[in-house]
Amino acid sequence: MSGDSVWVLGANMTRFARYPELDALDLASQACLDAFADGGVGIHDMDILAAGTLFQPNGFGQRLQKQIGQTGIPVYNVTNACATGATAIRVAYLSIKAGEAEMGLAVGVEQMGKMGLLAGKSRSERKVYEASGRYDAVTSIDGILGTETMPGVFAQAGTGYAYENDGVGFEQFAKVAYKNHLHSTLNPLAQYQKEFSLEQIMGSPVQSYPNTTLMCCPTGDGAAAVVLISGERLRSMPEEAQRRAVKISASVLTSDPWVESGQVQPDVNTLTRNAAAQAYETAGVGPEDLDLVELHDCFATAELVHYDNLGLCERGGAGDFIDSGAPFRDGRIPVNVSGGLISKGHPIGATGVANVYEITTHLRGEAGDRQIEGAKVGLAHVIGLGSACGIHILEKAA
Amino acid sequence: MPDETSAEQVPIVGYLQLGDDPHLRANECTACGARYFDRRNACAKCGGTGFSDARVADAAVLKAYSIVHNAAPGIPVPYVSAIVETEDGTSVRSNVVGLDDPMTAELGMRVEFTTYVCGTDDDGTECVAFGYAPA
């Protein structure tokens, strides 16, 4: 794509947690104001605002402006499943690429509280069978014609991979969760910061086998925000701001192309493979150049298949990859050193922005105890069912 | 097959065909052969707008599954959710039924289409569902 380069100037996230005393506006405002402070700019410098949330009512971005500054700039309200945050970033990115904006603010937020299991409908007691919808279903089919619940759908993505490839079983999936819980102990922004043994993970209550409770992300609250800036405008910023700026080498969004099984089981693989290929091509880097990866581990089964989809391992080799220790923070390609969605948390709209915050923080060398030393290139990946996949590749300023 | 009684029966979804020879039917794109269980305006694979009605094979292989222990209230757990591929190459989502122990579900196992009554409404009408039992 032509156009000026685009950089992350400021970034911030709230700790992911549960904030019953705050609302989503409080969380989003805090992330935005802190991202401004981090970038040394303010709302009056922004040419565009993209606000991502899945569960807040329409017009959230405009309501957020009332809290952080009403300057009349275009506001885009973004909803794109679990790729909402990444999509908000991409909206601001495209606006700068198009030359309409020099600086833009992208924020993602969610306040989920203790929502519990997502998807899957309860059945009412009082009933009369009547065909409705595009399947002419007479009742809720969840639990009768397979599962619609998220832990189950992603479990099937994992067992589907195990069917096609050797060396993948319950233990490999559990190791993913072991790693991410372990990583989270170094991240003060994580919702949970507790190490669990492999035995504890495999022995925790089963949600949807092979995903046990400790292999599933929690629901929670939080926000993250980034200020993006054009390369030209960046050159007029103070030297320190230029040094800390991180380049967005690729910003990619894909949807799921047709596959035979796609009508009965969401395909999380093909669109991720397509997005990764585009991102590597655009950035001019390969998986071997990545110093760290934040990928969408909504469930342990999901992280494992994305090792393969993102080309971090050889085709079919995700089981060996985790067994070898490669995605641990001291391994060949550290994956989810933040603790990932499994332990850092997954306030849905915030997730895709928080992943970019995490990579940015490492590339700046400001990640504290969890810093991956000398990190120069990182990749942030999210996927939402439906489906949408967002990938950003970020590079340290030269 | 259920039905010794005189209760009226309805299929849980429109693509389940009841009667003496219960089976699944799909809307098949006349241009490329892609199959859909729901009503489609155009083919998601090729864009064609012509569809014919096709029978889906009964024999299948278990390609992915999950043993669901946590579901919405009113849904009996555990159950084995499955993605199967039928002999004629159609993916179907349903439950594996007829296993004494859900943990005996195994990737690659051969399964066979079957139907059963899954509920009765307040008018006494029975709902017939389908699943896949070990072959």
XYZ file of C-alpha atoms in Angstrom:
533
model
C 0.000 0.000 0.000
C 1.225 3.460 -0.805
C 0.992 6.419 1.545
C 3.059 7.576 4.459
C 4.299 5.192 7.141
C 2.250 4.872 10.329
C 3.676 4.724 13.835
C 2.519 4.113 17.395
C 3.286 7.330 19.269
C 1.499 6.655 22.535
C 0.077 3.525 24.126
C -1.558 2.490 27.349
C -3.784 -0.148 28.863
C -5.582 -0.419 32.159
C -4.901 -3.494 34.175
C -7.395 -6.135 33.097
C -9.505 -6.953 36.128
C -13.028 -6.501 37.422
C -14.049 -2.913 38.103
C -17.622 -2.968 39.385
C -17.226 0.598 40.668
C -16.335 1.983 37.209
C -18.150 2.020 33.887
C -16.798 1.479 30.371
C -16.473 5.232 29.849
C -14.220 5.473 32.896
C -12.028 2.628 31.655
C -11.798 3.914 28.079
C -11.161 7.499 29.235
C -8.355 6.364 31.488
C -6.659 4.414 28.682
C -7.054 7.317 26.226
C -5.798 10.025 28.584
C -2.836 7.871 29.591
C -2.056 7.102 25.927
C -2.095 10.860 25.225
C 0.266 11.450 28.151
C 2.509 8.643 26.934
C 2.710 10.216 23.456
C 3.028 13.790 24.706
C -0.081 14.882 22.794
C -3.756 15.622 23.512
C -7.229 15.283 22.049
C -6.740 18.501 20.064
C -3.962 16.799 18.103
C -6.267 13.971 17.008
C -7.812 13.926 13.536
C -9.852 10.764 14.046
C -11.185 8.563 16.846
C -11.951 4.870 16.408
C -13.678 3.277 19.393
C -14.047 -0.490 19.632
C -16.460 -2.329 21.904
C -18.653 -5.382 21.509
C -21.137 -4.959 24.331
C -21.531 -1.206 24.798
C -24.582 0.413 23.171
C -24.389 2.284 19.861
C -22.571 5.579 19.815
C -19.994 4.686 22.433
C -17.260 6.667 20.654
C -19.306 9.848 20.732
C -20.108 9.337 24.410
C -16.404 8.809 25.064
C -15.650 12.166 23.398
C -17.860 13.875 25.953
C -15.387 12.627 28.577
C -12.058 13.230 26.815
C -12.803 16.200 24.561
C -15.378 17.090 21.898
C -13.417 18.472 18.985
C -15.725 17.552 16.120
C -13.409 15.000 14.522
C -14.837 11.947 12.768
C -15.703 9.153 15.198
C -15.965 5.565 14.072
C -17.748 3.049 16.284
C -16.185 -0.337 15.651
C -17.572 -3.805 16.324
C -15.916 -6.871 14.809
C -16.221 -9.761 17.253
C -12.963 -10.506 19.109
C -11.065 -8.617 16.396
C -12.839 -5.382 17.421
C -9.766 -3.726 18.953
C -7.486 -4.605 16.054
C -10.117 -3.308 13.655
C -10.308 0.010 15.532
C -6.532 0.367 15.183
C -6.808 -0.423 11.504
C -9.480 2.248 10.996
C -7.133 4.901 12.418
C -4.234 3.393 10.458
C -6.140 3.570 7.164
C -7.168 7.152 7.800
C -3.515 8.135 8.171
C -2.519 6.011 5.163
C -5.183 7.759 3.111
C -3.748 11.130 4.050
C -6.904 12.280 5.833
C -5.328 12.238 9.263
C -1.886 12.923 10.710
C -2.744 11.556 14.128
C -5.478 9.230 15.291
C -6.689 7.632 18.496
C -7.826 4.009 18.630
C -9.339 2.643 21.819
C -10.863 -0.687 22.773
C -12.883 -1.324 25.890
C -15.142 -3.879 27.493
C -16.885 -4.264 30.779
C -18.058 -7.834 31.056
C -18.081 -8.464 34.779
C -18.748 -12.104 35.503
C -20.609 -12.959 32.329
C -19.676 -16.619 32.539
C -20.066 -18.863 29.535
C -20.475 -16.993 26.265
C -22.951 -18.248 23.640
C -25.232 -21.213 23.981
C -28.861 -20.501 24.780
C -30.909 -21.861 27.621
C -34.150 -23.572 26.729
C -37.418 -22.297 28.046
C -39.781 -24.553 29.893
C -42.953 -23.505 28.113
C -42.723 -24.476 24.479
C -44.583 -25.132 21.282
C -42.526 -26.380 18.366
C -42.614 -23.992 15.441
C -40.045 -23.882 12.669
C -38.147 -20.602 12.409
C -34.969 -19.104 11.014
C -32.908 -20.206 8.063
C -32.610 -23.765 9.379
C -36.316 -24.088 10.209
C -35.292 -25.106 13.720
C -38.166 -25.792 16.123
C -36.080 -25.340 19.276
C -32.616 -24.220 20.360
C -30.191 -26.739 18.877
C -27.272 -26.030 21.243
C -26.412 -29.224 23.068
C -28.489 -31.392 20.701
C -26.822 -30.754 17.353
C -23.368 -30.156 18.795
C -22.196 -27.158 20.772
C -22.385 -23.419 20.206
C -20.407 -22.542 23.333
C -17.028 -20.898 22.872
C -14.958 -23.412 24.907
C -16.544 -26.200 22.853
C -16.165 -24.599 19.444
C -12.498 -23.875 20.103
C -12.009 -27.328 21.589
C -13.191 -28.695 18.254
C -10.697 -26.461 16.445
C -8.011 -28.105 18.563
C -9.180 -31.695 18.208
C -9.661 -31.096 14.482
C -5.975 -30.166 14.341
C -5.113 -33.256 16.397
C -7.018 -35.388 13.887
C -4.962 -34.027 11.005
C -1.580 -33.959 12.758
C 0.494 -36.190 14.995
C 1.825 -35.403 18.436
C -1.094 -33.306 19.676
C -3.181 -34.298 22.680
C -4.571 -33.136 26.001
C -1.088 -32.609 27.449
C 0.076 -30.355 24.608
C -3.008 -28.152 25.021
C -2.472 -28.062 28.789
C 1.157 -26.988 28.334
C -0.045 -23.892 26.490
C -2.059 -22.862 29.546
C 0.832 -23.730 31.850
C 3.081 -21.399 29.861
C 0.654 -18.494 29.779
C -0.194 -18.675 33.474
C 3.548 -18.807 34.193
C 4.219 -15.797 31.954
C 1.467 -13.771 33.649
C 3.284 -13.857 36.990
C 5.622 -11.182 35.567
C 2.853 -8.930 34.222
C 1.290 -6.524 36.744
C -1.400 -5.645 34.184
C -2.699 -9.214 34.003
C -6.056 -10.121 35.508
C -4.465 -13.180 37.128
C -0.804 -13.570 38.057
C -0.650 -17.074 39.366
C 1.413 -20.063 38.344
C -0.306 -23.448 38.085
C 1.279 -26.850 37.638
C 0.470 -28.951 34.603
C -1.334 -31.348 36.931
C -3.474 -28.544 38.347
C -4.366 -27.391 34.857
C -5.246 -30.864 33.609
C -7.127 -31.582 36.817
C -9.207 -28.410 36.979
C -12.920 -28.779 36.129
C -13.596 -29.604 32.489
C -15.461 -26.921 30.574
C -15.340 -28.542 27.147
C -12.754 -31.288 26.877
C -9.929 -30.882 26.221
C -10.356 -27.344 27.606
C -10.434 -27.306 31.403
C -11.271 -24.151 33.350
C -7.594 -23.155 33.596
C -7.310 -23.486 29.806
C -10.076 -20.908 29.190
C -9.770 -17.119 29.251
C -11.775 -15.332 31.934
C -14.305 -12.588 31.313
C -13.318 -9.218 32.707
C -13.088 -5.466 32.348
C -10.443 -3.236 30.841
C -9.403 -0.791 28.149
C -6.417 -0.078 25.959
C -5.617 2.834 23.659
C -2.999 3.791 21.103
C -2.176 7.092 19.429
C -1.051 6.624 15.835
C 0.909 9.175 13.854
C 2.116 9.558 10.293
C 5.833 9.254 9.562
C 5.976 12.812 8.312
C 4.295 14.267 11.387
C 6.494 12.129 13.631
C 9.598 13.867 12.274
C 8.352 17.131 13.820
C 7.937 15.535 17.246
C 10.563 15.746 20.039
C 13.546 13.412 19.650
C 12.459 11.300 22.630
C 9.028 10.743 21.082
C 10.701 9.687 17.819
C 12.970 7.275 19.652
C 10.068 5.644 21.477
C 7.790 5.484 18.428
C 7.151 2.029 17.028
C 6.496 1.432 13.335
C 3.424 -0.448 12.139
C 5.020 -2.471 9.352
C 1.822 -4.301 8.512
C -1.853 -3.931 9.377
C -4.041 -6.674 7.967
C -7.674 -7.673 8.339
C -9.192 -10.786 6.784
C -12.482 -12.650 6.912
C -13.082 -16.362 6.514
C -13.100 -17.588 2.923
C -15.405 -20.486 2.018
C -14.309 -23.910 3.170
C -16.441 -27.031 3.044
C -16.778 -27.427 6.817
C -17.255 -23.716 7.464
C -21.044 -23.859 7.657
C -20.952 -26.172 10.682
C -17.666 -25.253 12.395
C -16.144 -21.761 12.209
C -12.797 -21.987 10.416
C -10.220 -20.121 12.506
C -7.318 -21.322 10.392
C -7.613 -20.180 6.786
C -8.222 -16.506 7.537
C -5.320 -16.489 9.995
C -3.031 -18.107 7.431
C -4.136 -15.575 4.830
C -3.635 -12.650 7.206
C -0.195 -13.905 8.231
C 0.924 -14.318 4.614
C -0.205 -10.778 3.793
C 1.368 -9.332 6.924
C 4.756 -10.998 6.368
C 4.726 -9.926 2.714
C 3.832 -6.323 3.549
C 6.328 -6.009 6.394
C 9.082 -7.823 4.531
C 9.744 -10.076 7.499
C 9.177 -13.764 8.182
C 8.216 -15.684 11.278
C 11.916 -16.337 11.934
C 12.434 -12.580 12.380
C 9.877 -12.263 15.185
C 11.216 -11.586 18.671
C 7.806 -12.033 20.284
C 4.206 -12.816 19.380
C 0.952 -12.000 21.122
C -1.677 -14.303 19.628
C -5.329 -15.031 20.318
C -5.304 -17.726 23.006
C -8.953 -17.418 24.003
C -8.571 -21.125 24.805
C -5.462 -23.287 25.017
C -6.658 -25.280 22.006
C -6.726 -22.061 19.968
C -3.160 -21.010 20.733
C -1.804 -24.340 19.586
C -3.376 -24.192 16.120
C -2.190 -20.620 15.635
C 1.472 -21.650 16.055
C 0.897 -23.419 12.782
C -1.361 -20.796 11.178
C 1.177 -18.018 11.848
C 4.040 -20.133 10.549
C 5.840 -20.148 13.904
C 6.361 -23.896 13.519
C 6.576 -26.281 10.612
C 3.270 -27.280 9.052
C 1.679 -29.858 11.338
C 4.327 -29.313 13.999
C 2.456 -27.382 16.704
C 2.657 -30.278 19.176
C 6.431 -30.524 18.833
C 6.663 -26.730 19.011
C 5.107 -26.508 22.479
C 6.892 -29.682 23.633
C 10.230 -28.123 22.624
C 9.628 -25.061 24.789
C 9.932 -22.712 21.804
C 7.007 -20.424 22.756
C 8.142 -19.968 26.375
C 9.668 -16.564 27.168
C 13.173 -18.041 27.083
C 12.425 -20.047 23.939
C 12.961 -19.506 20.235
C 9.784 -17.431 19.632
C 8.212 -16.219 22.894
C 4.417 -16.313 22.594
C 2.067 -14.441 24.916
C 4.648 -13.234 27.415
C 1.861 -10.983 28.752
C 0.063 -14.063 30.028
C -2.191 -14.091 26.995
C -5.953 -13.989 27.050
C -5.913 -17.058 29.300
C -4.343 -15.199 32.207
C -3.976 -11.528 31.255
C -7.681 -11.555 30.468
C -9.971 -10.907 27.524
C -12.241 -7.855 27.846
C -13.195 -8.399 24.244
C -13.073 -4.934 22.673
C -9.820 -4.094 24.480
C -7.925 -7.242 23.547
C -6.707 -6.305 20.062
C -5.424 -2.942 21.278
C -3.844 -4.419 24.406
C -1.873 -6.872 22.259
C -0.413 -3.970 20.277
C 0.320 -2.148 23.553
C 2.213 -5.227 24.776
C 4.362 -5.524 21.647
C 4.993 -1.769 21.620
C 6.132 -1.839 25.246
C 8.676 -4.594 24.555
C 10.015 -2.886 21.422
C 10.545 0.256 23.505
C 12.382 -1.787 26.116
C 9.913 -0.681 28.783
C 8.290 -3.981 29.730
C 9.977 -4.270 33.111
C 10.304 -7.771 34.570
C 8.680 -9.392 31.561
C 10.866 -7.567 28.980
C 12.083 -9.688 26.083
C 15.603 -8.316 25.806
C 16.546 -6.682 22.545
C 13.125 -7.165 20.943
C 12.999 -5.453 17.547
C 10.056 -7.058 15.720
C 6.779 -8.361 17.108
C 3.433 -9.615 15.864
C -0.015 -9.112 17.396
C -2.853 -11.405 16.293
C -6.537 -11.570 17.168
C -9.390 -13.555 15.751
C -13.113 -13.234 16.232
C -15.648 -15.846 15.257
C -17.832 -15.063 12.359
C -14.994 -14.568 11.413
C -12.456 -11.735 11.480
C -8.689 -11.879 11.869
C -6.472 -8.887 12.557
C -2.678 -8.946 12.463
C -0.283 -6.094 13.159
C 3.482 -6.387 12.761
C 5.415 -3.776 14.709
C 9.072 -2.768 14.444
C 11.364 -0.809 16.707
C 12.461 2.580 15.381
C 15.807 2.228 13.551
C -36.659 -45.043 14.799
C -39.085 -43.619 17.338
C -42.749 -44.021 16.678
C -44.789 -46.816 18.048
C -47.089 -44.156 19.382
C -49.452 -41.870 17.550
C -47.745 -38.655 18.720
C -47.149 -36.149 15.988
C -43.473 -35.655 15.237
C -41.543 -32.726 13.823
C -37.868 -32.619 12.823
C -35.646 -30.372 14.969
C -34.378 -28.678 11.813
C -35.705 -28.453 8.288
C -32.790 -30.370 6.792
C -33.671 -33.509 8.749
C -36.024 -35.662 6.671
C -38.249 -37.965 8.752
C -40.362 -40.930 7.571
C -39.412 -44.536 6.849
C -35.902 -43.624 5.794
C -34.758 -40.684 7.883
C -31.718 -38.795 6.586
C -30.274 -35.320 6.053
C -30.858 -33.204 2.983
C -28.812 -30.245 1.776
C -29.208 -27.384 -0.654
C -26.568 -28.157 -3.250
C -25.212 -25.466 -5.550
C -25.943 -26.564 -9.124
C -22.806 -24.791 -10.353
C -20.097 -25.995 -7.928
C -21.713 -28.641 -5.720
C -21.169 -26.841 -2.396
C -23.740 -27.932 0.174
C -25.679 -25.896 2.709
C -28.125 -26.909 5.411
C -29.740 -23.484 5.595
C -31.522 -21.344 3.044
C -28.992 -19.411 0.958
C -29.440 -16.486 -1.395
C -26.327 -17.343 -3.354
C -23.519 -19.858 -3.041
C -20.802 -18.722 -0.627
C -18.215 -20.603 -2.673
C -18.956 -19.600 -6.269
C -21.764 -17.052 -6.164
C -24.174 -19.238 -8.152
C -27.857 -18.808 -7.380
C -29.181 -22.212 -8.437
C -29.673 -24.898 -5.796
C -30.922 -28.452 -5.948
C -31.979 -30.767 -3.143
C -29.433 -33.476 -2.286
C -29.400 -36.431 0.086
C -26.477 -36.536 2.540
C -24.835 -39.926 3.198
C -25.459 -41.626 6.553
C -21.995 -43.099 7.171
C -19.405 -40.696 8.554
C -16.080 -40.293 10.326
C -15.485 -38.271 13.520
C -13.138 -35.417 12.572
C -13.349 -33.156 15.639
C -15.143 -33.257 18.953
C -15.455 -31.798 22.403
C -16.936 -33.293 25.540
C -19.065 -30.452 26.851
C -19.421 -30.307 30.621
C -20.632 -26.728 30.995
C -23.648 -25.508 29.064
C -26.610 -23.193 29.497
C -29.217 -24.186 32.093
C -31.547 -26.939 30.909
C -29.017 -28.639 28.641
C -27.992 -32.075 29.934
C -24.213 -32.489 30.289
C -21.831 -34.014 29.573
C -22.449 -34.587 25.902
C -20.119 -35.176 22.991
C -20.302 -32.411 20.387
C -18.910 -33.530 17.069
C -17.968 -32.479 13.594
C -18.289 -35.481 11.315
C -17.541 -35.890 7.638
C -19.978 -38.066 5.767
C -18.951 -40.591 3.136
C -19.924 -38.127 0.400
C -17.695 -35.399 1.876
C -20.237 -33.264 3.740
C -19.360 -31.866 7.159
C -22.130 -32.131 9.747
C -22.291 -30.874 13.319
C -24.198 -32.888 15.878
C -23.709 -35.026 18.965
C -22.128 -38.446 19.190
C -24.810 -40.575 20.828
C -24.842 -44.099 22.196
C -21.506 -43.947 24.037
C -21.570 -45.324 27.582
C -18.541 -43.206 28.439
C -18.011 -39.913 26.551
C -14.240 -40.301 26.998
C -14.348 -43.270 24.611
C -15.025 -40.880 21.718
C -12.056 -41.145 19.421
C -10.896 -39.085 16.463
C -11.297 -41.040 13.238
C -13.957 -43.380 14.619
C -16.628 -44.504 12.171
C -20.119 -43.359 13.023
C -23.604 -43.791 11.565
C -26.535 -41.390 11.304
C -29.414 -42.060 13.715
C -32.507 -40.272 15.001
C -34.182 -40.041 18.396
C -36.907 -38.096 20.171
C -35.264 -35.204 22.031
C -38.317 -33.537 23.560
C -42.062 -33.017 23.604
C -43.789 -29.658 23.481
C -46.831 -28.502 25.412
C -49.138 -29.737 22.649
C -47.686 -33.247 22.869
C -45.731 -32.938 19.629
C -42.440 -34.810 19.665
C -39.234 -33.251 18.418
C -36.955 -35.631 16.552
C -33.239 -34.912 16.530
C -30.368 -36.670 14.800
C -26.993 -37.763 16.018
C -24.170 -40.116 15.123
C -23.655 -43.444 16.867
C -20.540 -45.621 16.736
C -20.799 -47.763 13.598
